[in-house]
Amino acid sequence: MADKHELAQIFAAVAVLLELKGENHFKVRAYESAAHTLEQLKTDLASFVADGGLEETKGIGKAISQKIAEYLATGKIAFYEELKTSVPAVLFELIKIPGLGPKKAMALYENLGIQSVGELEYACRENRLAGLPGFGLKTQEKILEGLEYVKRFQGQQLLSDVWPLAEKIADFIRSQPGVSAAQVAGSIRRRKETVKDIDIVVAADAGADGAAFITAIPGVERILSQGTTKISLALVSGVNMDVRIVRPAEFAAALHHFTGSKEHHIALRGLAKEKGLKINEYGLEAADGRRIAVRDEQEFYRALGLDYIEPELREGADELELAASSALPLLIKEQDITGVFHVHTTYSDGSATLEEMAEAVRQRGWRYLGITDHSRTAVYARGLRVETVVEQRREIDRLNAQNQDLTIFAGIESDILPDGSLDYPDEILAQFDFVIASVHSSFRQSEADMTRRIVKAMTNRYVSILGHATGRILLARDGYELDMPAVIRAAGETGTAIEINANPYRLDLDWRWCRQAKESGVLLAVNPDAHAPEELDYVRYGVAVARKGWLTAADIINTRPAEQALALLRRKRN
DNA sequence: GCCGTTTTCGGCCCGACTGTTTTCAGTCG
């Protein structure tokens, strides 16, 4: 299937292969950048090419254009197929191990004949690496540690597992003598859904003893490396952390530098160079070497002729162009959320009663709550029979009569059955204030069937919101096969909202699709999918996804007053 | 491999740290 994501993966693989072969670094980068460009494409590959997109796109020249054409015509790229056979597959595995790059991986393969990750571990334990040219005992130990790390966590952590921890550590560092600022940077600050490690940037006076406060950080297992400005630590929780220490005057530039992304920096430094400036982690430099002081990131961007770019947007898409023309969106904030939909109770598989969940919502300052227990087909989750639906409705009415400051809406999370029909007949669905429709079974349908199934569900006039669109579980399970552009189009045409499921294991819709949804006229809802009171706080992660997806408060249904939000969820019924 | 209103050749973002070395390559972000 001619697909831009598959082609992007091929180009990314070509980049790795070329790197393994020791090719020119800039050639490697050309393929990396082509992969990145394709990944960000808003249209499908064929129409992009047909509309002359190749000629207009920076970074795609003659050679890569030809390979794209070849891929569209044949579904393959001969150059890649050939390259693959010339590089042993095991090298792909080896370079995923921290501390092992292409050069050392190749050396291990050539000198020790390592054929698998398991063999590498064995070779380390047999002490066979130390003694190879360029290798020593330390390197061997580091590789063993890297192997452990990959085995335990596949090198990735959920944002929700590290973000709160990172903030706590930053708070601790801020309380230390001589420290004037400390902030979480890196992919946590950019709110990537999974992250590899924790980055913290610290501003300390010249006299401050960095080593003292670093070793005092709670939860440090050991120090991995330590220089005067950069310290790498392993935490007891299993995640690694980099701490960078700079002088207060350098803090803003350093914070920017260590927030990334790599792609954003490459683009930004190219722009700086055009303006005769140089960027490094300590600040901005004019051509004559004069340092340009910046007090904060706002000033940093201003010095480059740009509006401030929020960390979530720094992924190397088109954020620089839009910042240059003051066309960046004003991103949604947590405080914009006025109420929540998609909440479970003890009526189905929740752990708290309807009343307890209502109280928890009120405590968070929200004004409305949409209850959506599971529908009857979801027997594993004690889905509601029709009689129970009526009973729950009575309790909701009673609570609403008692409370002035909170409105409860009676909804349902209805299963989308394999043929795309819903779990209750229309006359039952019509009795709910709103309906979330989700797939919970038959995940293995073909892409075409699954797409048809979901699109058909959205044509039902009672379906307000599509729940967790892809069904993925981060670090555990890929989503089902789905033609997401077709689903987004159908959502726009039918007036169905799409959920940003804020459960940190899901974060589904993925932020990468949010912009396209918005541009197709789709409204989104940040839904906690809470099964317990504390899970209402998942909203924080959902807002992070929305921000990362370039969304404003206006794009999100549950930033509105209760009546308006409900009206939007019921607009298909008119 | 890509790019260019100084360029069709010679650049391409930039620096810290480690380990194995006696001046630097490899890795990482």
XYZ file of C-alpha atoms (C1' of nucleotides) in Angstrom:
603
model
C 0.000 0.000 0.000
C 1.404 3.359 -1.009
C 1.471 5.157 2.282
C 3.454 8.179 3.397
C 4.121 6.669 6.808
C 5.547 3.502 5.325
C 7.703 5.535 2.971
C 8.830 7.738 5.859
C 9.872 4.590 7.703
C 11.801 3.428 4.656
C 13.675 6.730 4.406
C 14.378 6.679 8.133
C 15.740 3.160 7.720
C 17.852 4.279 4.752
C 19.321 6.993 6.965
C 20.246 4.448 9.618
C 21.690 2.068 7.041
C 23.807 4.785 5.454
C 25.039 5.821 8.856
C 25.984 2.238 9.644
C 27.924 2.123 6.416
C 29.800 5.242 7.471
C 28.316 7.405 4.727
C 28.539 11.189 4.707
C 26.639 12.511 7.723
C 24.797 15.104 5.671
C 23.566 12.512 3.260
C 22.192 10.656 6.256
C 20.487 13.823 7.396
C 18.930 14.371 3.992
C 17.066 11.059 4.326
C 16.146 11.769 7.930
C 14.731 15.092 6.937
C 12.785 13.568 4.019
C 11.275 11.041 6.440
C 10.306 13.837 8.799
C 8.755 15.840 5.953
C 6.653 12.901 4.762
C 5.507 12.154 8.303
C 4.164 15.719 8.571
C 2.371 15.670 5.213
C -1.241 16.758 5.480
C -2.458 15.090 2.308
C -1.879 11.574 1.088
C 1.310 10.843 -0.784
C -0.131 10.381 -4.274
C -1.984 13.694 -4.347
C 0.997 15.464 -2.793
C 3.155 14.293 -5.692
C 0.432 14.918 -8.290
C 0.031 18.507 -7.048
C 3.721 19.194 -7.583
C 4.554 19.066 -3.907
C 7.952 17.493 -4.486
C 9.264 20.463 -6.442
C 8.122 22.909 -3.792
C 9.362 21.075 -0.737
C 12.673 22.065 0.761
C 14.963 19.169 1.452
C 13.558 16.933 -1.265
C 15.707 17.076 -4.362
C 16.246 15.021 -7.447
C 17.458 11.785 -5.912
C 14.790 11.537 -3.251
C 12.034 12.646 -5.668
C 12.987 9.804 -7.957
C 12.820 7.352 -5.094
C 9.369 8.619 -4.113
C 8.182 8.186 -7.698
C 9.649 4.699 -7.752
C 7.854 3.858 -4.530
C 4.521 5.124 -5.873
C 4.936 3.143 -9.084
C 6.252 -0.122 -7.662
C 5.678 0.000 -3.912
C 9.404 -0.519 -3.401
C 12.697 1.282 -3.556
C 15.476 -0.752 -5.114
C 18.165 1.347 -3.435
C 16.722 0.488 -0.040
C 16.273 -3.211 -0.815
C 19.875 -3.404 -1.905
C 21.127 -1.412 1.039
C 19.278 -3.722 3.408
C 21.028 -6.791 2.093
C 24.395 -5.116 2.451
C 23.925 -4.312 6.150
C 23.285 -7.049 8.731
C 19.884 -6.681 10.402
C 21.354 -7.153 13.866
C 23.017 -3.739 13.649
C 19.550 -2.161 13.806
C 19.061 -3.805 17.191
C 22.527 -2.991 18.471
C 22.300 0.762 17.911
C 19.171 0.930 20.080
C 21.380 0.174 23.068
C 22.467 3.368 24.854
C 26.198 3.855 24.444
C 26.313 1.948 21.166
C 26.324 3.968 17.992
C 26.868 2.916 14.392
C 30.643 2.818 14.556
C 30.949 0.648 17.625
C 28.043 -1.582 16.560
C 29.746 -2.236 13.238
C 33.038 -2.939 14.998
C 31.329 -5.532 17.215
C 29.776 -7.212 14.231
C 32.965 -7.278 12.222
C 35.389 -8.205 14.968
C 33.306 -10.500 17.153
C 30.696 -11.683 14.682
C 27.859 -10.612 17.000
C 24.589 -11.819 15.440
C 22.045 -10.892 18.104
C 21.506 -8.785 21.200
C 21.721 -11.957 23.267
C 25.122 -12.775 21.817
C 26.316 -9.297 22.647
C 25.312 -9.734 26.267
C 27.115 -13.064 26.381
C 30.223 -11.567 24.794
C 30.234 -8.807 27.419
C 29.957 -11.349 30.229
C 32.809 -13.321 28.676
C 34.853 -10.138 28.743
C 35.454 -10.267 25.014
C 34.771 -6.613 24.228
C 37.532 -5.136 26.339
C 40.621 -5.292 24.232
C 39.015 -4.574 20.874
C 40.470 -1.418 19.323
C 38.584 1.572 20.681
C 36.912 -0.546 23.373
C 37.872 -1.017 26.998
C 36.479 -2.349 30.242
C 34.424 0.777 30.862
C 32.807 0.560 27.449
C 31.930 -3.064 28.045
C 30.294 -2.245 31.374
C 28.398 0.643 29.845
C 27.026 -1.607 27.121
C 25.879 -4.145 29.709
C 24.070 -1.391 31.573
C 22.540 -0.204 28.332
C 21.309 -3.734 27.639
C 19.633 -3.840 31.056
C 17.957 -0.514 30.410
C 16.567 -1.575 27.047
C 15.343 -4.871 28.455
C 13.541 -3.272 31.368
C 11.780 -0.390 29.690
C 12.383 -0.646 25.951
C 14.092 2.659 26.606
C 10.780 4.538 26.807
C 8.591 5.750 29.656
C 5.061 7.080 29.794
C 4.863 10.847 30.154
C 2.674 10.342 33.223
C 5.359 8.222 34.913
C 8.107 10.824 34.629
C 6.533 14.269 34.371
C 5.325 14.521 38.010
C 8.592 12.991 39.224
C 10.623 15.462 37.164
C 8.653 18.429 38.551
C 9.225 17.193 42.090
C 12.976 16.943 41.497
C 13.049 20.414 39.914
C 11.259 21.758 43.018
C 13.874 20.125 45.220
C 16.775 21.568 43.223
C 15.199 25.046 43.376
C 15.294 24.839 47.165
C 19.065 24.326 47.214
C 21.499 27.137 48.170
C 22.996 29.016 45.226
C 20.312 27.820 42.820
C 18.273 30.621 41.255
C 16.217 28.563 38.815
C 15.524 24.975 37.815
C 13.162 23.805 35.151
C 12.172 20.566 33.470
C 13.192 20.613 29.799
C 13.495 17.998 27.044
C 10.645 15.963 25.643
C 8.743 16.151 28.947
C 8.492 19.900 28.489
C 7.427 19.325 24.893
C 4.833 16.863 26.274
C 5.721 13.931 24.109
C 3.458 10.969 25.000
C 6.466 8.790 25.779
C 9.905 10.001 26.765
C 13.333 8.503 27.172
C 14.696 10.427 30.121
C 14.325 13.466 32.346
C 16.147 16.705 31.480
C 16.487 19.454 34.049
C 18.230 22.792 33.498
C 19.589 24.548 36.569
C 20.824 28.118 37.017
C 23.394 28.271 39.801
C 25.729 30.976 41.066
C 29.407 30.532 40.312
C 30.064 29.551 43.915
C 27.303 26.952 44.206
C 28.441 23.405 44.766
C 26.743 21.447 41.990
C 27.957 18.087 43.200
C 26.421 18.643 46.626
C 22.861 19.221 45.533
C 22.980 16.621 42.802
C 23.866 13.808 45.180
C 21.204 15.074 47.588
C 18.405 14.637 45.042
C 16.019 12.052 46.462
C 15.806 8.814 44.519
C 19.221 8.895 42.870
C 20.620 5.401 42.412
C 23.998 6.327 40.976
C 25.876 8.802 38.824
C 26.400 7.729 35.218
C 28.646 10.588 34.166
C 29.645 13.904 35.639
C 31.265 16.974 34.140
C 31.258 20.570 35.269
C 28.014 21.485 33.497
C 26.341 18.187 32.740
C 25.550 15.301 35.043
C 23.760 12.081 34.109
C 22.058 10.073 36.820
C 20.164 6.825 37.109
C 17.127 7.118 39.369
C 15.850 4.314 41.556
C 12.593 4.343 39.580
C 14.561 3.117 36.563
C 14.559 6.317 34.544
C 17.714 8.226 33.661
C 18.071 11.944 34.216
C 20.361 14.608 32.765
C 20.990 17.746 34.816
C 22.671 20.742 33.164
C 24.046 23.505 35.288
C 24.583 26.973 33.814
C 25.123 30.531 35.064
C 21.913 32.510 35.629
C 22.577 34.736 32.604
C 22.679 31.667 30.380
C 19.566 30.014 31.777
C 17.054 31.059 29.106
C 19.272 29.968 26.233
C 20.148 26.708 27.968
C 16.517 25.978 28.778
C 15.698 26.537 25.147
C 18.572 24.382 23.995
C 17.697 21.434 26.203
C 14.010 21.592 25.396
C 14.607 20.665 21.747
C 13.528 19.169 19.496
C 16.531 18.404 17.350
C 14.526 19.247 14.230
C 13.381 22.559 15.702
C 16.974 23.468 16.540
C 18.325 22.615 13.126
C 15.683 24.797 11.486
C 16.175 27.597 13.984
C 19.946 27.621 13.659
C 19.628 27.717 9.903
C 17.400 30.773 10.279
C 19.838 32.357 12.741
C 22.695 31.859 10.340
C 20.742 33.649 7.599
C 20.478 36.594 9.966
C 24.188 36.494 10.730
C 23.661 35.061 14.197
C 24.898 31.939 15.877
C 22.992 29.863 18.427
C 24.575 27.592 20.962
C 23.415 26.383 24.344
C 24.773 29.475 26.088
C 23.013 32.070 24.001
C 22.972 34.036 20.800
C 26.109 35.392 19.201
C 26.477 38.080 16.574
C 28.921 37.550 13.708
C 31.626 39.464 15.582
C 31.360 37.046 18.502
C 29.450 39.510 20.673
C 27.001 37.756 23.007
C 23.376 38.856 22.701
C 21.814 38.614 26.135
C 18.335 37.129 26.430
C 16.420 37.191 29.697
C 13.844 34.591 28.703
C 12.752 32.485 25.776
C 10.395 35.214 24.583
C 13.408 37.485 24.057
C 15.337 34.652 22.497
C 12.725 34.190 19.782
C 12.221 37.937 19.406
C 15.928 38.368 18.684
C 15.396 36.039 15.745
C 12.368 37.966 14.504
C 9.897 35.378 15.744
C 6.886 35.243 18.040
C 7.306 33.055 21.100
C 6.913 29.371 20.231
C 5.418 27.188 22.958
C 7.539 24.126 23.818
C 4.796 21.758 22.637
C 5.051 23.191 19.120
C 8.820 22.800 18.793
C 8.811 19.695 16.628
C 10.197 21.025 13.361
C 6.896 21.289 11.490
C 6.121 24.765 10.124
C 6.224 26.544 13.491
C 9.045 28.893 12.446
C 7.208 30.210 9.397
C 4.033 30.797 11.362
C 5.935 32.437 14.218
C 7.564 34.769 11.690
C 4.151 35.909 10.445
C 2.513 36.015 13.902
C 0.163 33.224 12.877
C 0.666 30.705 15.684
C -2.494 29.618 17.521
C -3.162 30.649 21.122
C -3.023 27.202 22.713
C -5.659 25.881 25.091
C -4.782 25.931 28.806
C -5.828 23.602 31.629
C -7.860 26.405 33.182
C -9.962 26.649 30.016
C -11.617 23.311 30.786
C -15.107 23.884 32.203
C -16.394 20.334 32.567
C -15.720 16.754 31.512
C -17.357 13.969 29.533
C -16.502 10.257 29.543
C -16.606 9.260 33.195
C -17.401 5.759 34.534
C -19.058 4.818 37.824
C -19.858 1.670 39.801
C -22.865 1.222 37.480
C -20.316 -0.379 35.121
C -16.578 -0.803 35.753
C -15.797 2.369 37.719
C -14.554 2.179 41.306
C -16.557 5.138 42.680
C -20.271 5.849 42.826
C -22.043 8.386 40.683
C -22.329 10.678 43.679
C -18.622 10.361 44.542
C -17.573 11.127 41.000
C -19.877 14.150 40.933
C -18.330 15.430 44.149
C -14.806 14.933 42.752
C -15.724 16.930 39.638
C -17.127 19.736 41.771
C -13.953 19.831 43.862
C -11.938 20.439 40.711
C -13.988 23.531 39.973
C -15.693 22.130 36.905
C -19.346 22.911 36.235
C -20.605 19.787 34.477
C -20.024 16.101 34.160
C -21.027 13.665 31.433
C -21.517 10.163 32.812
C -20.816 7.441 30.262
C -20.838 3.940 31.619
C -20.330 0.999 29.292
C -23.111 -0.360 27.098
C -24.630 -3.827 27.368
C -22.298 -5.678 24.968
C -19.336 -4.797 27.176
C -20.107 -7.612 29.616
C -16.472 -7.697 30.775
C -17.059 -4.144 32.078
C -20.551 -4.851 33.457
C -22.190 -2.884 30.635
C -25.608 -1.422 31.404
C -28.806 -3.279 30.555
C -31.692 -1.123 29.384
C -33.401 -1.314 32.822
C -30.203 -0.102 34.507
C -29.987 2.817 32.097
C -33.388 3.956 33.337
C -32.362 3.500 36.951
C -29.160 5.528 36.461
C -31.119 8.280 34.764
C -33.361 8.567 37.813
C -30.359 8.987 40.108
C -28.844 11.630 37.824
C -32.124 13.564 37.853
C -32.227 13.391 41.629
C -28.636 14.677 41.995
C -29.249 17.463 39.486
C -32.288 18.571 41.471
C -30.148 18.777 44.632
C -27.216 20.661 43.147
C -27.121 24.131 41.711
C -23.432 24.361 40.875
C -22.968 21.127 38.925
C -24.901 19.674 36.016
C -24.718 15.960 35.315
C -25.455 14.783 31.785
C -26.653 11.235 31.225
C -24.557 9.686 28.497
C -23.343 6.253 27.495
C -20.149 4.806 26.034
C -21.740 2.606 23.430
C -19.757 -0.186 21.800
C -19.360 0.023 18.059
C -20.225 -3.523 16.977
C -18.144 -5.210 14.252
C -20.628 -4.189 11.536
C -20.584 -0.520 12.612
C -23.982 -0.570 14.287
C -24.336 0.531 17.891
C -25.176 -1.397 20.966
C -28.688 -0.049 21.569
C -31.511 0.706 19.142
C -31.988 4.366 18.181
C -35.020 4.822 20.452
C -32.832 3.975 23.474
C -29.881 6.088 22.224
C -32.281 9.020 21.815
C -32.940 8.982 25.555
C -29.328 9.803 26.429
C -28.182 13.408 26.584
C -25.205 12.414 24.457
C -23.415 9.296 23.204
C -19.743 8.335 22.956
C -19.157 5.495 20.488
C -16.049 3.341 20.921
C -14.532 0.127 19.581
C -13.884 -2.451 22.302
C -13.867 -5.710 20.365
C -12.820 -7.334 17.061
C -9.626 -5.268 16.917
C -8.176 -7.407 14.168
C -10.458 -6.366 11.342
C -8.771 -5.213 8.136
C -8.073 -1.518 7.690
C -10.913 -1.229 5.177
C -13.414 -3.016 7.444
C -12.383 -1.090 10.551
C -12.595 2.224 8.698
C -16.044 1.362 7.319
C -17.136 0.243 10.769
C -16.166 3.484 12.482
C -17.379 5.751 9.694
C -20.743 3.979 9.740
C -21.040 4.493 13.505
C -20.404 8.210 13.046
C -23.258 8.506 10.562
C -25.652 7.623 13.413
C -27.296 10.906 14.393
C -27.126 10.095 18.101
C -23.356 9.581 18.163
C -21.837 12.756 19.614
C -18.204 11.719 20.075
C -15.918 9.040 18.682
C -14.095 7.504 21.689
C -10.381 6.519 21.695
C -10.135 6.511 17.920
C -7.302 4.008 17.403
C -7.518 1.822 20.516
C -3.786 1.965 21.107
C -2.181 1.316 24.486
C 1.148 3.131 24.688
C 4.213 0.902 25.091
C 1.940 -2.134 24.971
C -0.321 -2.364 21.941
C -0.570 -0.615 18.579
C -3.927 0.757 17.548
C -6.118 -1.144 15.126
C -5.567 -0.678 11.410
C -7.385 2.471 10.409
C -7.515 5.004 7.574
C -7.374 7.978 9.912
C -7.709 10.705 7.231
C -10.940 9.020 6.096
C -12.199 8.871 9.690
C -11.363 12.539 10.240
C -13.089 13.505 6.997
C -16.194 11.561 7.990
C -16.191 13.189 11.424
C -16.159 16.599 9.754
C -18.936 15.689 7.340
C -21.214 14.118 9.966
C -20.579 16.706 12.668
C -19.171 14.089 15.052
C -16.630 15.215 17.607
C -13.472 13.187 18.223
C -12.266 12.467 21.721
C -8.800 13.174 23.000
C -8.762 10.329 25.482
C -6.649 11.713 28.300
C -5.801 8.403 29.947
C -1.986 8.524 29.843
C -1.826 4.980 28.456
C -4.002 6.020 25.538
C -3.632 9.720 24.597
C -5.761 8.861 21.617
C -6.427 10.848 19.305
C -2.686 11.215 18.836
C -1.497 14.841 18.744
C -0.145 14.276 15.237
C -3.721 14.120 13.888
C -5.189 17.042 15.819
C -4.296 19.769 13.355
C -5.789 17.846 10.485
C -8.961 17.255 12.485
C -9.242 20.957 13.238
C -8.689 21.871 9.618
C -11.440 19.428 8.622
C -13.857 21.289 10.867
C -13.880 18.617 13.569
C -14.427 19.618 17.197
C -12.573 17.699 19.880
C -13.298 16.896 23.509
C -10.681 16.331 26.211
C -12.102 13.292 28.008
C -10.554 11.779 31.142
C -12.132 8.329 30.675
C -11.982 8.280 34.472
C -12.778 5.073 36.372
C -11.904 6.632 39.769
C -11.987 10.169 41.215
C -8.223 10.771 40.955
C -8.303 9.775 37.275
C -10.197 12.984 36.576
C -6.763 14.597 36.770
C -5.859 12.826 33.533
C -7.381 15.914 31.933
C -3.944 17.440 32.351
C -2.489 14.951 29.864
C -5.367 15.436 27.468
C -4.810 19.197 27.461
C -1.136 18.507 26.785
C -2.096 16.499 23.697
C -4.443 19.266 22.522
C -1.700 21.857 22.927
C 0.793 19.672 21.138
C -1.792 19.310 18.370
C -1.968 23.126 17.899
C -5.498 23.361 19.338
C -7.099 26.427 20.910
C -9.870 26.569 23.507
C -12.363 27.130 20.681
C -11.448 23.743 19.163
C -12.388 21.901 22.361
C -16.025 21.354 23.271
C -15.541 21.179 27.040
C -14.179 24.693 27.334
C -17.709 26.034 26.907
C -20.511 26.594 29.391
C -22.619 23.495 30.056
C -25.576 24.324 27.804
C -23.373 25.268 24.854
C -21.247 22.153 25.234
C -24.327 19.956 25.355
C -25.828 21.711 22.336
C -22.675 20.933 20.340
C -22.895 17.276 21.344
C -26.514 17.185 20.164
C -26.181 19.199 16.984
C -26.582 16.134 14.748
C -30.051 15.569 16.148
C -31.451 18.794 14.670
C 21.689 14.228 -0.694
C 20.339 19.221 -0.834
C 21.018 23.961 -1.754
C 22.251 28.797 -3.816
C 19.942 37.219 -5.547
C 27.652 36.603 -3.280
C 27.925 30.170 -4.641
C 26.601 24.508 -9.468
C 31.110 23.588 -5.271
C 31.535 23.608 -0.662
C 29.150 24.164 2.796
C 25.513 21.680 5.810
C 23.729 23.300 14.129
C 26.606 22.919 17.956
C 28.812 21.485 22.125
C 29.658 18.215 26.441
C 31.394 14.118 28.117
C 33.676 9.508 28.041
C 37.042 6.366 27.108
C 40.871 5.169 25.005
C 44.022 7.828 23.670
C 48.736 11.087 24.130
C 45.259 14.593 20.392
C 40.701 12.620 19.301
C 36.716 9.547 17.813
C 32.325 8.146 19.208
C 28.011 9.007 21.294
C 24.382 11.825 22.769
C 21.024 15.406 22.772
